Amino acid sequence: MGDKASGSVSISSTKPPAILADSEHFEQQQLATSCGYSQHMQHANLGDGAATARLLSRSDWGARLPKSVEHFEGPAPYVIIHHSYMPAVCYSTPDCMKSMRDMQDFHQLERGWNDIGYSFGIGGDGMIYTGRGFNVIGAHAPKYNDKSVGIVLIGDWRTELPPKQMLDAAKNLIAFGVFKGYIDPAYKLLGHRQVRDTECPGGRLFAEISGWPHFTHLNATEGSTPVPIEPHAHPQAASQTPLQLPPQSPPHAPAAAPKV
Ligand SMILES: [Zn+2]
């Protein structure tokens, strides 16, 4: 039985992942992605049989052109997982395409960024949507934007687990990135919350990816390093405003009475 016939998800770096079933199209797809933003990329089949997952191009979801594109040298040593919080989970491809457009609108028009912040989006339809793509500097995780692949699982995953097709698509995308040399075979998998003050990717999803290969615990010092205050790539839940700390009394000496 060849690899092509295998329906299992492999994230080995030595064996082609299941998503490579249509490798010829992949070559075309990835060449276009790595060179910037072709608006005429072809569909690529990312799976086999009924569980087919596909990598959709920017033109598929109607992306606006980026204001500019900056590349970094690969392979990326980090993969960072996000949830979108908003938009909510989408289950049809037209809805997920709209979600990608909404996120691009938010990042590009409201935040003023070059493009949608993420490298890739994953829909509840099990499809993979090209964001900035591989080896393009993102806007999703300060200090990691020039050395990571940022993958957003569209939806709010604080208490619910994303459906299996979403998780499989994310794993397949990572495996594909490793196989193609865009992601370091010794990559570290992180949740967004490990590198900044955010609940992202949601508690339930974070618990899930904590069990995936290559998940890495950052030490407390590294994980709590202050980062520049800049807008998040995704909206925050109302309860997640850790930057708004309540006033604190000085650790020593009572606070001086205000002079009036
Ligand atoms: Zn995030």
Coordinates of C-alpha atoms and ligand atoms in Angstrom, one line a residue:
M1 CA 0.0 0.0 0.0
G2 CA 1.5 3.3 -1.0
D3 CA 1.4 6.5 0.8
K4 CA -1.1 7.9 -1.5
A5 CA -3.6 5.3 -0.5
S6 CA -3.2 5.9 3.2
G7 CA -6.0 7.8 4.8
S8 CA -4.2 8.4 8.0
V9 CA -2.8 11.7 9.0
S10 CA 0.9 11.6 9.2
I11 CA 3.0 14.3 10.6
S12 CA 6.2 12.5 10.1
S13 CA 8.7 14.6 8.2
T14 CA 10.0 11.6 6.3
K15 CA 6.7 10.4 4.8
P16 CA 4.5 12.5 2.6
P17 CA 1.4 13.6 4.4
A18 CA -2.0 12.5 3.2
I19 CA -2.6 15.9 1.9
L20 CA 0.0 15.3 -0.9
A21 CA -2.4 13.1 -2.8
D22 CA -2.4 15.7 -5.6
S23 CA 1.2 16.7 -5.5
E24 CA 1.3 18.1 -8.9
H25 CA -1.2 20.7 -8.0
F26 CA 0.7 21.3 -4.8
E27 CA 3.8 22.2 -6.6
Q28 CA 2.0 24.8 -8.6
Q29 CA 0.2 26.1 -5.5
Q30 CA 3.2 26.4 -3.3
L31 CA 5.4 27.9 -6.0
A32 CA 2.8 30.6 -6.3
T33 CA 2.4 31.1 -2.6
S34 CA 6.1 31.3 -1.9
C35 CA 6.6 33.9 -4.6
G36 CA 4.0 36.2 -3.2
Y37 CA 0.4 36.6 -3.9
S38 CA -0.8 35.2 -7.2
Q39 CA -4.4 35.8 -7.6
H40 CA -4.6 33.0 -10.0
M41 CA -3.5 30.0 -8.1
Q42 CA -5.1 26.6 -8.8
H43 CA -7.0 24.6 -6.3
A44 CA -5.0 21.9 -4.6
N45 CA -6.5 18.8 -3.2
L46 CA -5.2 18.2 0.3
G47 CA -6.7 14.9 1.0
D48 CA -7.9 11.6 -0.3
G49 CA -11.3 10.2 -0.8
A50 CA -14.3 11.4 1.1
A51 CA -12.1 13.2 3.7
T52 CA -10.6 15.5 1.0
A53 CA -9.3 18.7 2.4
R54 CA -8.3 21.4 0.1
L55 CA -6.0 24.3 0.2
L56 CA -7.8 27.2 -1.3
S57 CA -6.1 30.2 -2.8
R58 CA -6.5 33.8 -1.9
S59 CA -8.4 34.4 -5.1
D60 CA -10.8 31.6 -4.1
W61 CA -12.0 33.5 -1.1
G62 CA -11.9 36.9 -2.8
A63 CA -8.9 38.3 -1.0
R64 CA -7.9 41.9 -1.5
L65 CA -4.3 42.4 -2.5
P66 CA -1.9 43.0 0.3
K67 CA -0.5 46.5 0.7
S68 CA 3.0 44.9 0.8
V69 CA 4.6 41.5 1.3
E70 CA 7.7 40.9 3.4
H71 CA 9.3 37.5 3.3
F72 CA 11.5 35.8 5.9
E73 CA 14.0 33.0 5.5
G74 CA 12.5 29.6 6.1
P75 CA 12.0 27.0 7.3
A76 CA 9.9 28.5 10.1
P77 CA 10.9 27.1 13.5
Y78 CA 7.5 27.8 15.1
V79 CA 3.8 27.0 14.4
I80 CA 1.4 29.1 16.3
I81 CA -2.3 28.2 16.7
H82 CA -5.1 30.8 17.0
H83 CA -8.8 30.9 17.2
S84 CA -10.6 33.8 15.7
Y85 CA -13.1 34.1 18.5
M86 CA -15.0 36.2 16.0
P87 CA -16.0 35.4 13.3
A88 CA -17.8 32.4 14.7
V89 CA -17.3 28.9 13.3
C90 CA -18.4 28.5 9.7
Y91 CA -19.5 25.2 8.3
S92 CA -20.1 25.9 4.6
T93 CA -17.3 27.0 2.2
P94 CA -19.1 30.2 1.2
D95 CA -19.5 31.2 4.8
C96 CA -15.9 30.4 5.6
M97 CA -14.8 32.5 2.6
K98 CA -16.8 35.3 3.9
S99 CA -15.1 34.8 7.3
M100 CA -11.7 35.1 5.7
R101 CA -12.8 38.3 4.0
D102 CA -14.2 39.7 7.2
M103 CA -10.9 39.0 9.0
Q104 CA -9.0 40.6 6.2
D105 CA -11.2 43.7 6.4
F106 CA -10.7 43.9 10.1
H107 CA -6.9 43.6 9.9
Q108 CA -6.3 45.6 6.7
L109 CA -9.0 48.3 6.9
E110 CA -9.5 48.8 10.7
R111 CA -6.1 47.8 12.0
G112 CA -4.3 49.2 9.1
W113 CA -2.1 46.2 8.6
N114 CA -0.7 45.0 5.3
D115 CA -3.0 42.1 5.0
I116 CA -4.9 39.5 7.0
G117 CA -2.6 38.7 9.9
Y118 CA -2.5 35.0 9.7
S119 CA -0.6 32.7 7.4
F120 CA -3.6 30.3 7.0
G121 CA -7.1 29.9 8.1
I122 CA -9.0 26.7 8.8
G123 CA -12.7 26.5 8.3
G124 CA -15.3 24.3 9.9
D125 CA -15.8 23.0 6.4
G126 CA -12.4 21.3 6.8
M127 CA -10.8 23.6 4.1
I128 CA -7.6 25.4 4.4
Y129 CA -7.6 29.0 3.3
T130 CA -4.4 30.7 2.3
G131 CA -3.7 33.9 4.2
R132 CA -0.3 35.4 3.9
G133 CA 1.1 32.0 3.1
F134 CA 4.4 30.4 4.1
N135 CA 7.5 32.4 4.6
V136 CA 5.7 35.7 4.7
I137 CA 6.0 37.9 7.8
G138 CA 2.7 37.8 9.5
A139 CA 0.8 40.0 12.0
H140 CA -0.5 37.5 14.6
A141 CA 2.0 37.0 17.3
P142 CA 4.5 39.7 18.3
K143 CA 8.2 38.6 18.2
Y144 CA 7.2 35.5 16.3
N145 CA 5.8 37.0 13.2
D146 CA 9.0 36.6 11.2
K147 CA 9.7 33.0 12.3
S148 CA 6.4 31.2 12.4
V149 CA 3.4 29.9 10.6
G150 CA 0.2 31.4 12.1
I151 CA -2.8 29.2 11.7
V152 CA -6.2 30.4 12.8
L153 CA -9.0 27.9 13.4
I154 CA -12.1 30.0 12.6
G155 CA -14.4 30.1 15.6
D156 CA -14.6 30.5 19.4
W157 CA -12.8 27.5 21.0
R158 CA -12.9 28.5 24.6
T159 CA -15.2 25.7 25.6
E160 CA -15.9 23.7 22.5
L161 CA -13.5 21.5 20.6
P162 CA -13.3 22.3 16.9
P163 CA -14.8 19.5 14.7
K164 CA -12.5 16.7 13.6
Q165 CA -12.2 18.0 10.1
M166 CA -10.7 21.2 11.3
L167 CA -8.2 19.6 13.5
D168 CA -7.2 17.2 10.8
A169 CA -6.8 20.0 8.3
A170 CA -4.5 21.9 10.7
K171 CA -2.4 18.8 11.2
N172 CA -2.3 18.1 7.5
L173 CA -1.2 21.7 6.8
I174 CA 1.6 21.5 9.3
A175 CA 2.7 18.1 7.9
F176 CA 2.6 19.5 4.4
G177 CA 4.7 22.5 5.5
V178 CA 7.3 20.3 7.0
F179 CA 7.4 18.0 4.0
K180 CA 7.9 20.9 1.6
G181 CA 10.5 22.6 3.8
Y182 CA 8.5 25.6 4.8
I183 CA 8.5 24.4 8.4
D184 CA 11.5 23.2 10.3
P185 CA 11.2 19.4 11.0
A186 CA 12.0 20.3 14.7
Y187 CA 9.4 23.0 14.8
K188 CA 7.8 24.1 18.1
L189 CA 4.1 24.1 18.3
L190 CA 2.6 26.9 20.4
G191 CA -0.7 28.4 21.3
H192 CA -1.0 32.1 21.0
R193 CA -1.5 32.5 24.7
Q194 CA 2.0 31.3 25.3
V195 CA 3.5 34.3 23.7
R196 CA 1.2 37.1 24.7
D197 CA -1.6 38.2 27.0
T198 CA -4.6 36.5 25.4
E199 CA -6.9 33.6 25.9
C200 CA -6.4 32.6 22.3
P201 CA -6.6 29.9 21.0
G202 CA -9.3 29.2 23.6
G203 CA -9.0 26.9 26.5
R204 CA -10.5 23.8 24.9
L205 CA -8.4 24.1 21.7
F206 CA -5.3 24.9 23.7
A207 CA -5.9 21.7 25.7
E208 CA -6.2 19.8 22.4
I209 CA -3.0 21.1 20.8
S210 CA -1.2 20.5 24.1
G211 CA -1.3 16.8 23.2
W212 CA -0.1 17.2 19.6
P213 CA 3.4 16.3 18.6
H214 CA 5.9 19.2 18.9
F215 CA 3.8 21.1 21.4
T216 CA 6.3 23.0 23.5
H217 CA 6.0 24.4 27.0
L218 CA 7.8 27.7 27.2
N219 CA 9.4 28.5 30.5
A220 CA 7.7 31.1 32.7
T221 CA 10.2 33.8 31.9
E222 CA 10.0 33.4 28.2
G223 CA 6.2 33.1 28.2
S224 CA 5.7 36.2 30.3
T225 CA 8.1 38.5 28.5
P226 CA 6.4 41.8 28.0
V227 CA 5.6 42.4 24.4
P228 CA 4.9 45.6 22.6
I229 CA 1.3 46.7 23.1
E230 CA -0.3 46.4 19.7
P231 CA -3.8 45.3 18.6
H232 CA -4.6 41.6 18.6
A233 CA -5.2 39.9 15.3
H234 CA -8.6 38.8 16.6
P235 CA -11.2 40.4 18.9
Q236 CA -10.9 39.5 22.5
A237 CA -13.6 38.1 24.7
A238 CA -14.9 40.8 27.1
S239 CA -13.4 39.1 30.1
Q240 CA -10.0 38.9 28.4
T241 CA -8.6 42.4 29.1
P242 CA -5.5 41.5 31.1
L243 CA -3.8 44.7 30.1
Q244 CA -6.4 46.7 32.1
L245 CA -5.0 45.9 35.5
P246 CA -6.7 47.3 38.5
P247 CA -4.8 50.0 40.5
Q248 CA -2.4 48.5 42.9
S249 CA -1.1 49.8 46.1
P250 CA 2.7 50.1 46.4
P251 CA 4.2 46.9 47.9
H252 CA 5.7 48.9 50.7
A253 CA 4.5 51.9 52.6
P254 CA 0.9 52.9 52.5
A255 CA -0.3 55.1 49.6
A256 CA 0.2 58.7 50.4
A257 CA -3.0 60.5 51.0
P258 CA -3.8 62.7 48.0
K259 CA -3.1 66.3 48.6
V260 CA -6.1 68.5 47.9
Ligands
ZN1 ZN -4.5 34.4 18.6

